[in-house]
CSV table of C-alpha atoms in Angstrom, one decimal:
chain,number,residue,atom,x,y,z
A,1,UNK,CA,-29.2,-12.2,-68.5
A,2,UNK,CA,-26.4,-14.7,-68.0
A,3,UNK,CA,-26.5,-18.4,-67.1
A,4,UNK,CA,-23.1,-19.9,-66.5
A,5,UNK,CA,-22.9,-23.7,-66.2
A,6,UNK,CA,-19.9,-25.4,-64.7
A,7,UNK,CA,-18.8,-28.5,-62.9
A,8,UNK,CA,-18.7,-31.0,-65.7
A,9,UNK,CA,-15.8,-33.4,-66.3
A,10,UNK,CA,-14.7,-37.0,-66.7
A,11,UNK,CA,-16.0,-39.5,-64.2
A,12,UNK,CA,-16.0,-43.2,-63.9
A,13,UNK,CA,-19.3,-45.2,-64.0
A,14,UNK,CA,-20.9,-45.1,-60.6
A,15,UNK,CA,-19.3,-41.8,-59.7
A,16,UNK,CA,-20.8,-38.5,-58.8
A,17,UNK,CA,-20.7,-34.9,-59.9
A,18,UNK,CA,-22.4,-31.6,-59.0
A,19,UNK,CA,-23.1,-29.2,-61.7
A,20,UNK,CA,-23.6,-25.5,-60.9
A,21,UNK,CA,-25.6,-22.9,-62.8
A,22,UNK,CA,-24.7,-19.3,-61.8
A,23,UNK,CA,-27.3,-16.8,-62.8
A,24,UNK,CA,-27.0,-13.0,-63.1
A,25,UNK,CA,-28.8,-10.1,-64.7
A,26,UNK,CA,-32.3,-10.7,-63.5
A,27,UNK,CA,-34.3,-11.3,-60.3
A,28,UNK,CA,-33.4,-14.8,-59.5
A,29,UNK,CA,-35.9,-15.8,-56.9
A,30,UNK,CA,-39.0,-15.5,-58.9
A,31,UNK,CA,-38.4,-18.1,-61.6
A,32,UNK,CA,-38.1,-21.8,-62.3
A,33,UNK,CA,-34.9,-23.3,-63.6
A,34,UNK,CA,-34.3,-26.5,-65.5
A,35,UNK,CA,-31.4,-28.7,-66.6
A,36,UNK,CA,-31.3,-30.2,-70.0
A,37,UNK,CA,-28.8,-32.4,-71.7
A,38,UNK,CA,-27.7,-33.3,-75.2
A,39,UNK,CA,-25.7,-36.4,-76.1
A,40,UNK,CA,-23.8,-36.6,-79.4
A,41,UNK,CA,-26.2,-37.3,-82.3
A,42,UNK,CA,-29.3,-37.0,-80.1
A,43,UNK,CA,-31.8,-34.3,-79.4
A,44,UNK,CA,-31.7,-32.1,-76.3
A,45,UNK,CA,-33.8,-33.6,-73.5
A,46,UNK,CA,-35.1,-32.2,-70.3
A,47,UNK,CA,-33.7,-33.7,-67.1
A,48,UNK,CA,-35.0,-31.9,-64.0
A,49,UNK,CA,-36.7,-28.6,-63.1
A,50,UNK,CA,-37.1,-26.7,-59.9
A,51,UNK,CA,-39.7,-24.0,-59.3
A,52,UNK,CA,-39.4,-20.8,-57.4
A,53,UNK,CA,-40.9,-22.6,-54.4
A,54,UNK,CA,-38.3,-25.4,-54.7
A,55,UNK,CA,-40.8,-27.9,-56.1
A,56,UNK,CA,-38.9,-30.5,-58.2
A,57,UNK,CA,-40.2,-31.9,-61.5
A,58,UNK,CA,-38.4,-34.8,-63.2
A,59,UNK,CA,-38.5,-34.8,-66.9
A,60,UNK,CA,-36.5,-38.0,-67.3
A,61,UNK,CA,-37.5,-41.2,-65.6
A,62,UNK,CA,-34.1,-42.8,-66.0
A,63,UNK,CA,-32.6,-40.3,-63.5
A,64,UNK,CA,-35.2,-40.3,-60.8
A,65,UNK,CA,-33.3,-42.4,-58.3
A,66,UNK,CA,-29.9,-40.8,-59.2
A,67,UNK,CA,-30.1,-37.1,-59.9
A,68,UNK,CA,-31.5,-34.3,-57.7
A,69,UNK,CA,-31.8,-30.5,-58.2
A,70,UNK,CA,-31.5,-27.7,-55.7
A,71,UNK,CA,-31.3,-23.9,-55.6
A,72,UNK,CA,-29.6,-21.4,-53.4
A,73,UNK,CA,-31.4,-18.1,-53.8
A,74,UNK,CA,-28.9,-16.2,-51.8
A,75,UNK,CA,-26.0,-17.3,-54.1
A,76,UNK,CA,-28.2,-17.2,-57.2
A,77,UNK,CA,-27.2,-20.7,-58.1
A,78,UNK,CA,-28.9,-23.9,-59.3
A,79,UNK,CA,-27.3,-27.2,-58.7
A,80,UNK,CA,-27.7,-30.6,-60.4
A,81,UNK,CA,-26.4,-33.4,-58.2
A,82,UNK,CA,-25.5,-36.5,-60.3
A,83,UNK,CA,-25.0,-39.8,-58.6
A,84,UNK,CA,-24.5,-43.4,-59.8
A,85,UNK,CA,-23.5,-42.1,-63.2
A,86,UNK,CA,-23.7,-44.3,-66.2
A,87,UNK,CA,-22.1,-44.0,-69.6
A,88,UNK,CA,-25.4,-43.1,-71.1
A,89,UNK,CA,-25.5,-40.0,-69.0
A,90,UNK,CA,-22.6,-38.6,-71.1
A,91,UNK,CA,-23.8,-35.4,-72.6
A,92,UNK,CA,-23.5,-31.6,-72.5
A,93,UNK,CA,-25.7,-30.3,-69.7
A,94,UNK,CA,-27.4,-27.0,-70.0
A,95,UNK,CA,-29.3,-24.9,-67.5
A,96,UNK,CA,-32.3,-22.8,-68.6
A,97,UNK,CA,-34.9,-20.4,-67.2
A,98,UNK,CA,-38.1,-18.8,-68.5
A,99,UNK,CA,-38.5,-15.4,-67.0
A,100,UNK,CA,-42.2,-15.4,-67.7
A,101,UNK,CA,-43.1,-18.3,-65.3
A,102,UNK,CA,-42.4,-19.4,-61.8
A,103,UNK,CA,-43.5,-23.0,-62.3
A,104,UNK,CA,-41.8,-25.9,-64.1
A,105,UNK,CA,-43.2,-26.1,-67.6
A,106,UNK,CA,-43.7,-29.3,-69.4
A,107,UNK,CA,-40.5,-30.3,-71.2
A,108,UNK,CA,-41.9,-29.6,-74.7
A,109,UNK,CA,-42.8,-26.0,-73.6
A,110,UNK,CA,-39.1,-25.1,-73.3
A,111,UNK,CA,-37.8,-23.4,-76.4
A,112,UNK,CA,-35.0,-21.3,-77.8
A,113,UNK,CA,-37.0,-18.3,-76.7
A,114,UNK,CA,-36.0,-19.1,-73.1
A,115,UNK,CA,-32.7,-18.2,-71.5
A,116,UNK,CA,-30.0,-20.8,-71.8
A,117,UNK,CA,-26.5,-21.3,-70.5
A,118,UNK,CA,-23.6,-22.4,-72.6
A,119,UNK,CA,-23.4,-26.0,-71.3
A,120,UNK,CA,-20.9,-28.1,-69.4
A,121,UNK,CA,-19.6,-31.5,-70.7
A,122,UNK,CA,-20.1,-34.6,-68.5
A,123,UNK,CA,-18.3,-37.7,-69.7
A,124,UNK,CA,-18.9,-41.0,-67.9
A,125,UNK,CA,-16.3,-43.5,-68.9
A,126,UNK,CA,-13.9,-46.0,-67.4
């Protein structure tokens, strides 16, 4: 199982980025995927999740009007679309999946027992 996150970078406040999570080594279509982030000195927090049926669950209220998640089953990729970025969005962003469920779990149900990518850094600064 491999989850490869990419697309991070330095962006000015108000800018946009699209993060990509490329998955391999398992049957992609059956499972939910989530994006988490971890800012320096803070705990990892859930951002968004998408189920096998493309249902979206927001874990973080502060991103509801700015971030969206999508999946491309044919390409085995999960996308996190970031808009109107703020300095407080600066963090390492991780994608994750739990190959035991097809739904989006509650954020506290995600654990180190799930499959995680290596993270991609997003820095929002002028």
